[in-house]
PDB file of C-alpha atoms and ligand atoms in Angstrom:
ATOM      1  CA  UNK Z1478       2.593 209.661 149.433  1.00 90.00           C
ATOM      2  CA  UNK Z1479       3.101 211.187 152.544  1.00 96.00           C
ATOM      3  CA  UNK Z1480       1.112 214.878 152.685  1.00 98.00           C
ATOM      4  CA  UNK Z1481       3.129 218.018 153.893  1.00 98.00           C
ATOM      5  CA  UNK Z1482       1.572 220.886 154.859  1.00 98.00           C
ATOM      6  CA  UNK Z1483       3.371 224.329 155.245  1.00 98.00           C
ATOM      7  CA  UNK Z1484       2.217 226.969 157.786  1.00 98.00           C
ATOM      8  CA  UNK Z1485       2.699 227.836 161.615  1.00 97.00           C
ATOM      9  CA  UNK Z1486       1.046 226.232 164.654  1.00 96.00           C
ATOM     10  CA  UNK Z1487      -0.388 229.540 166.015  1.00 97.00           C
ATOM     11  CA  UNK Z1488      -1.915 230.164 162.260  1.00 98.00           C
ATOM     12  CA  UNK Z1489      -5.425 229.995 162.560  1.00 98.00           C
ATOM     13  CA  UNK Z1490      -5.761 228.579 159.281  1.00 98.00           C
ATOM     14  CA  UNK Z1491      -2.939 226.202 158.686  1.00 98.00           C
ATOM     15  CA  UNK Z1492      -4.564 225.168 162.194  1.00 98.00           C
ATOM     16  CA  UNK Z1493      -7.924 224.642 160.126  1.00 98.00           C
ATOM     17  CA  UNK Z1494      -5.733 222.308 158.205  1.00 98.00           C
ATOM     18  CA  UNK Z1495      -4.267 220.181 160.549  1.00 98.00           C
ATOM     19  CA  UNK Z1496      -7.691 219.607 161.427  1.00 98.00           C
ATOM     20  CA  UNK Z1497      -8.324 218.542 158.817  1.00 98.00           C
ATOM     21  CA  UNK Z1498      -5.886 216.443 158.414  1.00 98.00           C
ATOM     22  CA  UNK Z1499      -5.915 214.989 161.959  1.00 98.00           C
ATOM     23  CA  UNK Z1500      -9.843 213.889 161.442  1.00 98.00           C
ATOM     24  CA  UNK Z1501      -9.558 212.218 158.447  1.00 98.00           C
ATOM     25  CA  UNK Z1502      -6.886 210.355 160.164  1.00 97.00           C
ATOM     26  CA  UNK Z1503      -4.138 210.890 157.170  1.00 97.00           C
ATOM     27  CA  UNK Z1504      -0.082 211.165 158.677  1.00 97.00           C
ATOM     28  CA  UNK Z1505       1.536 214.230 157.584  1.00 98.00           C
ATOM     29  CA  UNK Z1506       4.350 216.398 158.500  1.00 97.00           C
ATOM     30  CA  UNK Z1507       4.719 219.826 159.070  1.00 97.00           C
ATOM     31  CA  UNK Z1508       6.735 222.092 158.109  1.00 97.00           C
ATOM     32  CA  UNK Z1509       6.904 225.856 160.003  1.00 96.00           C
ATOM     33  CA  UNK Z1510       7.035 228.751 157.646  1.00 97.00           C
ATOM     34  CA  UNK Z1511       7.059 231.544 160.101  1.00 94.00           C
ATOM     35  CA  UNK Z1512       4.875 234.256 157.607  1.00 94.00           C
ATOM     36  CA  UNK Z1513       5.232 236.971 159.989  1.00 93.00           C
ATOM     37  CA  UNK Z1514       9.286 236.431 160.223  1.00 92.00           C
ATOM     38  CA  UNK Z1515      11.576 239.608 159.803  1.00 93.00           C
ATOM     39  CA  UNK Z1516      12.491 239.016 155.894  1.00 90.00           C
ATOM     40  CA  UNK Z1517       9.086 237.581 155.293  1.00 90.00           C
ATOM     41  CA  UNK Z1518       9.306 233.830 154.569  1.00 93.00           C
ATOM     42  CA  UNK Z1519      11.452 231.745 152.675  1.00 93.00           C
ATOM     43  CA  UNK Z1520      11.740 233.275 149.046  1.00 90.00           C
ATOM     44  CA  UNK Z1521      10.798 229.180 147.664  1.00 95.00           C
ATOM     45  CA  UNK Z1522       7.714 229.139 149.718  1.00 97.00           C
ATOM     46  CA  UNK Z1523       6.765 231.984 147.180  1.00 95.00           C
ATOM     47  CA  UNK Z1524       6.432 228.837 144.508  1.00 96.00           C
ATOM     48  CA  UNK Z1525       3.842 227.177 146.862  1.00 97.00           C
ATOM     49  CA  UNK Z1526       2.271 230.146 148.176  1.00 97.00           C
ATOM     50  CA  UNK Z1527       2.679 233.132 145.789  1.00 96.00           C
ATOM     51  CA  UNK Z1528       0.000 235.296 147.935  1.00 96.00           C
ATOM     52  CA  UNK Z1529       2.355 234.829 150.751  1.00 95.00           C
ATOM     53  CA  UNK Z1530       0.133 233.457 153.520  1.00 97.00           C
ATOM     54  CA  UNK Z1531      -0.114 229.774 155.148  1.00 98.00           C
ATOM     55  CA  UNK Z1532      -0.692 227.477 154.994  1.00 98.00           C
ATOM     56  CA  UNK Z1533      -0.239 225.187 151.857  1.00 98.00           C
ATOM     57  CA  UNK Z1534      -0.326 221.967 150.897  1.00 98.00           C
ATOM     58  CA  UNK Z1535       1.372 219.324 149.314  1.00 98.00           C
ATOM     59  CA  UNK Z1536       0.748 215.750 148.174  1.00 98.00           C
ATOM     60  CA  UNK Z1537       3.364 214.121 145.809  1.00 97.00           C
ATOM     61  CA  UNK Z1538       3.679 216.204 142.059  1.00 96.00           C
ATOM     62  CA  UNK Z1539       0.334 218.585 143.620  1.00 98.00           C
ATOM     63  CA  UNK Z1540       0.442 221.821 145.288  1.00 98.00           C
ATOM     64  CA  UNK Z1541      -2.469 223.372 147.200  1.00 98.00           C
ATOM     65  CA  UNK Z1542      -3.275 226.410 148.860  1.00 98.00           C
ATOM     66  CA  UNK Z1543      -6.054 228.586 150.297  1.00 98.00           C
ATOM     67  CA  UNK Z1544      -7.389 225.902 153.324  1.00 98.00           C
ATOM     68  CA  UNK Z1545     -10.801 225.726 151.535  1.00 98.00           C
ATOM     69  CA  UNK Z1546      -9.364 224.081 148.533  1.00 98.00           C
ATOM     70  CA  UNK Z1547      -6.848 222.499 151.040  1.00 98.00           C
ATOM     71  CA  UNK Z1548      -9.221 221.021 153.599  1.00 98.00           C
ATOM     72  CA  UNK Z1549     -11.909 219.747 150.154  1.00 98.00           C
ATOM     73  CA  UNK Z1550      -8.597 218.333 148.757  1.00 98.00           C
ATOM     74  CA  UNK Z1551      -7.886 216.185 151.945  1.00 98.00           C
ATOM     75  CA  UNK Z1552     -11.943 214.813 152.068  1.00 98.00           C
ATOM     76  CA  UNK Z1553     -12.381 213.952 149.075  1.00 97.00           C
ATOM     77  CA  UNK Z1554      -8.360 212.364 148.126  1.00 97.00           C
ATOM     78  CA  UNK Z1555      -7.890 210.339 151.375  1.00 97.00           C
ATOM     79  CA  UNK Z1556     -10.210 207.807 152.842  1.00 95.00           C
ATOM     80  CA  UNK Z1557     -11.397 208.117 156.452  1.00 93.00           C
ATOM     81  CA  UNK Z1558     -14.348 209.370 158.417  1.00 96.00           C
ATOM     82  CA  UNK Z1559     -16.167 211.919 155.798  1.00 97.00           C
ATOM     83  CA  UNK Z1560     -16.662 215.548 156.904  1.00 98.00           C
ATOM     84  CA  UNK Z1561     -19.067 216.390 154.652  1.00 98.00           C
ATOM     85  CA  UNK Z1562     -22.428 215.611 154.212  1.00 97.00           C
ATOM     86  CA  UNK Z1563     -24.032 212.891 151.384  1.00 95.00           C
ATOM     87  CA  UNK Z1564     -26.431 216.192 149.535  1.00 97.00           C
ATOM     88  CA  UNK Z1565     -25.742 218.672 147.623  1.00 97.00           C
ATOM     89  CA  UNK Z1566     -27.931 220.761 149.618  1.00 97.00           C
ATOM     90  CA  UNK Z1567     -26.174 219.799 152.874  1.00 97.00           C
ATOM     91  CA  UNK Z1568     -22.336 220.075 152.017  1.00 97.00           C
ATOM     92  CA  UNK Z1569     -23.994 224.144 150.447  1.00 98.00           C
ATOM     93  CA  UNK Z1570     -24.694 224.691 153.721  1.00 98.00           C
ATOM     94  CA  UNK Z1571     -20.835 223.737 154.508  1.00 98.00           C
ATOM     95  CA  UNK Z1572     -19.277 225.251 151.912  1.00 98.00           C
ATOM     96  CA  UNK Z1573     -21.781 228.376 153.006  1.00 98.00           C
ATOM     97  CA  UNK Z1574     -20.675 228.229 156.898  1.00 98.00           C
ATOM     98  CA  UNK Z1575     -16.588 228.610 155.530  1.00 98.00           C
ATOM     99  CA  UNK Z1576     -17.134 231.401 153.811  1.00 98.00           C
ATOM    100  CA  UNK Z1577     -19.373 233.463 156.605  1.00 98.00           C
ATOM    101  CA  UNK Z1578     -16.463 232.608 158.895  1.00 98.00           C
ATOM    102  CA  UNK Z1579     -13.989 233.691 155.837  1.00 98.00           C
ATOM    103  CA  UNK Z1580     -15.502 237.032 154.599  1.00 98.00           C
ATOM    104  CA  UNK Z1581     -17.983 237.644 158.015  1.00 98.00           C
ATOM    105  CA  UNK Z1582     -15.547 236.611 161.852  1.00 98.00           C
ATOM    106  CA  UNK Z1583     -11.974 235.803 160.918  1.00 98.00           C
ATOM    107  CA  UNK Z1584     -11.609 239.872 160.687  1.00 98.00           C
ATOM    108  CA  UNK Z1585     -12.743 241.289 163.152  1.00 98.00           C
ATOM    109  CA  UNK Z1586     -12.597 238.227 165.870  1.00 98.00           C
ATOM    110  CA  UNK Z1587      -9.320 237.313 165.507  1.00 98.00           C
ATOM    111  CA  UNK Z1588      -7.659 240.303 164.220  1.00 98.00           C
ATOM    112  CA  UNK Z1589      -9.786 243.300 165.536  1.00 98.00           C
ATOM    113  CA  UNK Z1590     -10.373 241.906 169.055  1.00 98.00           C
ATOM    114  CA  UNK Z1591      -8.464 238.921 169.951  1.00 98.00           C
ATOM    115  CA  UNK Z1592      -4.869 240.623 168.292  1.00 98.00           C
ATOM    116  CA  UNK Z1593      -5.614 244.569 169.197  1.00 98.00           C
ATOM    117  CA  UNK Z1594      -6.281 243.225 172.567  1.00 98.00           C
ATOM    118  CA  UNK Z1595      -2.707 241.400 172.597  1.00 98.00           C
ATOM    119  CA  UNK Z1596      -1.275 244.020 170.725  1.00 98.00           C
ATOM    120  CA  UNK Z1597      -1.859 246.762 173.148  1.00 98.00           C
ATOM    121  CA  UNK Z1598      -0.817 244.676 176.360  1.00 97.00           C
ATOM    122  CA  UNK Z1599       2.426 243.512 174.780  1.00 97.00           C
ATOM    123  CA  UNK Z1600       3.195 247.148 174.426  1.00 97.00           C
ATOM    124  CA  UNK Z1601       1.264 249.154 176.948  1.00 97.00           C
ATOM    125  CA  UNK Z1602       0.217 250.807 174.642  1.00 97.00           C
ATOM    126  CA  UNK Z1603      -4.198 251.624 174.443  1.00 97.00           C
ATOM    127  CA  UNK Z1604      -6.223 249.759 171.795  1.00 97.00           C
ATOM    128  CA  UNK Z1605      -8.614 251.313 169.409  1.00 97.00           C
ATOM    129  CA  UNK Z1606     -11.700 251.372 171.614  1.00 98.00           C
ATOM    130  CA  UNK Z1607     -13.959 251.881 168.980  1.00 98.00           C
ATOM    131  CA  UNK Z1608     -12.863 249.302 166.295  1.00 98.00           C
ATOM    132  CA  UNK Z1609     -12.857 247.313 168.976  1.00 98.00           C
ATOM    133  CA  UNK Z1610     -16.833 248.423 169.532  1.00 98.00           C
ATOM    134  CA  UNK Z1611     -17.332 247.824 166.034  1.00 98.00           C
ATOM    135  CA  UNK Z1612     -15.407 244.469 165.804  1.00 98.00           C
ATOM    136  CA  UNK Z1613     -17.982 243.225 168.738  1.00 98.00           C
ATOM    137  CA  UNK Z1614     -20.880 244.769 166.908  1.00 98.00           C
ATOM    138  CA  UNK Z1615     -20.066 242.279 163.661  1.00 98.00           C
ATOM    139  CA  UNK Z1616     -18.538 239.560 165.543  1.00 98.00           C
ATOM    140  CA  UNK Z1617     -22.506 239.213 166.812  1.00 98.00           C
ATOM    141  CA  UNK Z1618     -24.287 239.473 164.328  1.00 98.00           C
ATOM    142  CA  UNK Z1619     -22.284 236.914 163.000  1.00 98.00           C
ATOM    143  CA  UNK Z1620     -22.633 234.637 165.818  1.00 98.00           C
ATOM    144  CA  UNK Z1621     -25.934 234.884 166.197  1.00 98.00           C
ATOM    145  CA  UNK Z1622     -26.191 234.285 162.079  1.00 98.00           C
ATOM    146  CA  UNK Z1623     -24.037 230.585 163.116  1.00 98.00           C
ATOM    147  CA  UNK Z1624     -26.453 229.927 165.601  1.00 98.00           C
ATOM    148  CA  UNK Z1625     -29.759 230.338 163.364  1.00 97.00           C
ATOM    149  CA  UNK Z1626     -28.312 228.091 161.308  1.00 96.00           C
ATOM    150  CA  UNK Z1627     -27.118 224.937 163.511  1.00 96.00           C
ATOM    151  CA  UNK Z1628     -27.600 221.811 164.469  1.00 95.00           C
ATOM    152  CA  UNK Z1629     -25.760 219.734 166.886  1.00 96.00           C
ATOM    153  CA  UNK Z1630     -22.534 220.207 164.459  1.00 98.00           C
ATOM    154  CA  UNK Z1631     -22.544 224.634 162.394  1.00 98.00           C
ATOM    155  CA  UNK Z1632     -23.610 223.342 159.423  1.00 97.00           C
ATOM    156  CA  UNK Z1633     -25.822 220.264 161.191  1.00 94.00           C
ATOM    157  CA  UNK Z1634     -25.504 216.693 162.202  1.00 95.00           C
ATOM    158  CA  UNK Z1635     -22.744 216.034 161.208  1.00 97.00           C
ATOM    159  CA  UNK Z1636     -19.342 216.978 162.265  1.00 98.00           C
ATOM    160  CA  UNK Z1637     -18.036 218.842 159.439  1.00 98.00           C
ATOM    161  CA  UNK Z1638     -15.077 220.706 157.829  1.00 98.00           C
ATOM    162  CA  UNK Z1639     -17.532 224.137 158.740  1.00 98.00           C
ATOM    163  CA  UNK Z1640     -16.747 222.912 162.061  1.00 98.00           C
ATOM    164  CA  UNK Z1641     -12.885 222.783 161.907  1.00 98.00           C
ATOM    165  CA  UNK Z1642     -12.812 225.655 160.217  1.00 98.00           C
ATOM    166  CA  UNK Z1643     -14.405 228.004 162.759  1.00 98.00           C
ATOM    167  CA  UNK Z1644     -13.280 226.382 166.221  1.00 98.00           C
ATOM    168  CA  UNK Z1645     -10.000 228.034 165.634  1.00 98.00           C
ATOM    169  CA  UNK Z1646     -11.281 230.977 165.580  1.00 98.00           C
ATOM    170  CA  UNK Z1647     -13.362 231.107 167.968  1.00 98.00           C
ATOM    171  CA  UNK Z1648     -10.868 229.883 170.182  1.00 98.00           C
ATOM    172  CA  UNK Z1649      -8.635 233.528 169.773  1.00 98.00           C
ATOM    173  CA  UNK Z1650     -11.454 234.571 170.512  1.00 98.00           C
ATOM    174  CA  UNK Z1651     -11.740 233.212 173.917  1.00 98.00           C
ATOM    175  CA  UNK Z1652      -8.919 234.173 174.920  1.00 98.00           C
ATOM    176  CA  UNK Z1653     -10.389 237.772 175.210  1.00 98.00           C
ATOM    177  CA  UNK Z1654     -12.816 239.529 177.758  1.00 98.00           C
ATOM    178  CA  UNK Z1655     -15.591 240.435 174.805  1.00 98.00           C
ATOM    179  CA  UNK Z1656     -14.415 237.161 172.632  1.00 98.00           C
ATOM    180  CA  UNK Z1657     -15.985 235.337 175.887  1.00 98.00           C
ATOM    181  CA  UNK Z1658     -19.036 237.317 176.832  1.00 98.00           C
ATOM    182  CA  UNK Z1659     -20.435 237.219 172.997  1.00 98.00           C
ATOM    183  CA  UNK Z1660     -19.787 232.993 172.978  1.00 98.00           C
ATOM    184  CA  UNK Z1661     -21.593 232.918 176.660  1.00 98.00           C
ATOM    185  CA  UNK Z1662     -24.708 235.018 174.666  1.00 98.00           C
ATOM    186  CA  UNK Z1663     -25.640 232.160 172.479  1.00 98.00           C
ATOM    187  CA  UNK Z1664     -26.238 229.170 174.667  1.00 98.00           C
ATOM    188  CA  UNK Z1665     -26.486 226.837 171.418  1.00 98.00           C
ATOM    189  CA  UNK Z1666     -23.269 226.930 170.035  1.00 98.00           C
ATOM    190  CA  UNK Z1667     -21.589 227.668 174.294  1.00 98.00           C
ATOM    191  CA  UNK Z1668     -22.661 223.850 173.750  1.00 98.00           C
ATOM    192  CA  UNK Z1669     -20.779 223.267 169.801  1.00 98.00           C
ATOM    193  CA  UNK Z1670     -17.672 224.881 171.263  1.00 98.00           C
ATOM    194  CA  UNK Z1671     -17.605 222.422 174.243  1.00 98.00           C
ATOM    195  CA  UNK Z1672     -18.392 219.831 172.009  1.00 98.00           C
ATOM    196  CA  UNK Z1673     -15.727 220.860 168.977  1.00 98.00           C
ATOM    197  CA  UNK Z1674     -13.169 222.313 172.166  1.00 98.00           C
ATOM    198  CA  UNK Z1675     -12.974 217.836 173.526  1.00 98.00           C
ATOM    199  CA  UNK Z1676     -12.299 216.130 170.737  1.00 98.00           C
ATOM    200  CA  UNK Z1677      -8.710 214.962 170.404  1.00 98.00           C
ATOM    201  CA  UNK Z1678      -7.749 216.803 166.973  1.00 98.00           C
ATOM    202  CA  UNK Z1679      -8.681 220.196 169.023  1.00 98.00           C
ATOM    203  CA  UNK Z1680      -5.945 218.844 172.151  1.00 98.00           C
ATOM    204  CA  UNK Z1681      -3.282 218.059 168.965  1.00 98.00           C
ATOM    205  CA  UNK Z1682      -3.359 221.929 167.863  1.00 98.00           C
ATOM    206  CA  UNK Z1683      -3.383 223.093 170.387  1.00 97.00           C
ATOM    207  CA  UNK Z1684      -1.899 227.056 170.164  1.00 97.00           C
ATOM    208  CA  UNK Z1685       1.710 228.338 170.999  1.00 95.00           C
ATOM    209  CA  UNK Z1686      -0.032 230.564 173.622  1.00 93.00           C
ATOM    210  CA  UNK Z1687      -2.601 228.020 174.854  1.00 94.00           C
TER     211      UNK Z1687
HETATM  212  N1  LIG S2583      -7.187 232.958 152.036  1.00 96.70           N
HETATM  213  C1  LIG S2583      -6.399 232.539 152.853  1.00 96.70           C
HETATM  214  C2  LIG S2583      -5.943 233.230 154.337  1.00 96.70           C
HETATM  215  C3  LIG S2583      -4.611 232.346 154.938  1.00 96.70           C
HETATM  216  C4  LIG S2583      -4.513 233.069 156.136  1.00 96.70           C
HETATM  217  O1  LIG S2583      -4.696 234.812 156.123  1.00 96.70           O
HETATM  218  N2  LIG S2583      -3.214 233.624 156.591  1.00 96.70           N
HETATM  219  C5  LIG S2583      -3.050 233.692 157.837  1.00 96.70           C
HETATM  220  C6  LIG S2583      -2.186 233.679 158.711  1.00 96.70           C
HETATM  221  S1  LIG S2583      -4.014 233.017 159.725  1.00 96.70           S
HETATM  222  C7  LIG S2583      -1.195 234.084 156.715  1.00 96.70           C
HETATM  223  O2  LIG S2583      -0.827 233.830 156.085  1.00 96.70           O
HETATM  224  N3  LIG S2583      -1.509 235.944 157.511  1.00 96.70           N
HETATM  225  C8  LIG S2583      -0.431 236.221 156.871  1.00 96.70           C
HETATM  226  C9  LIG S2583      -0.406 238.017 156.557  1.00 96.70           C
HETATM  227  O3  LIG S2583      -2.074 238.128 156.763  1.00 96.70           O
HETATM  228  O4  LIG S2583       0.515 238.534 155.869  1.00 96.70           O
HETATM  229  C10 LIG S2583      -5.932 230.764 152.873  1.00 96.70           C
HETATM  230  O5  LIG S2583      -7.847 230.347 153.454  1.00 96.70           O
HETATM  231  O6  LIG S2583      -5.696 229.759 153.436  1.00 96.70           O
END
């Protein structure tokens, strides 16, 4: 049964799920759901994702939402290159990085810096510089912690779900001057970005604005 991913190609979390599917070499369909469409998503979509977020995954009679759950399901339910390490400690490290990205990077980097700058450019209105300064502070700390824990890949020596989680967030961050400065402060993360951004899965999931 071919899995179906619901979501939009501009979305960070949809891109994470797509990266996992592509890295596992799983044939799948993407059904476009614009979560920010006027009037909201189609009412039926709320049966798949009751919190009106994207993505959601359907695979036969299995429906899953929350990107962490989707990507772990993709890893465990399908053959293909493993995106989780073997040992409990190494797996916990992957989960830790994914949680850090969810809770400490996504909001400040993607929303409080990238979206704030993008909206200011589109509307011509001034951005809230104090909020951006605070977001820079939070992002800088998060990138420092990620770099200190990283090997060649964010959770050690192999490509894992942690890298697929981080890359779509960093990609939006790098569209801003602040994001480029923050990444340049971290040489090992910069080398990691060169590695991850060169993967065909990243080229296959470019944002519409890339
Ligand atoms: N916890 C959710 C977060 C997903 C999420 O926030 N997706 C964004 C797009 S990247 C969304 O649907 N935003 C809609 C909104 O905030 O109303 C997950 O892991 O899937």
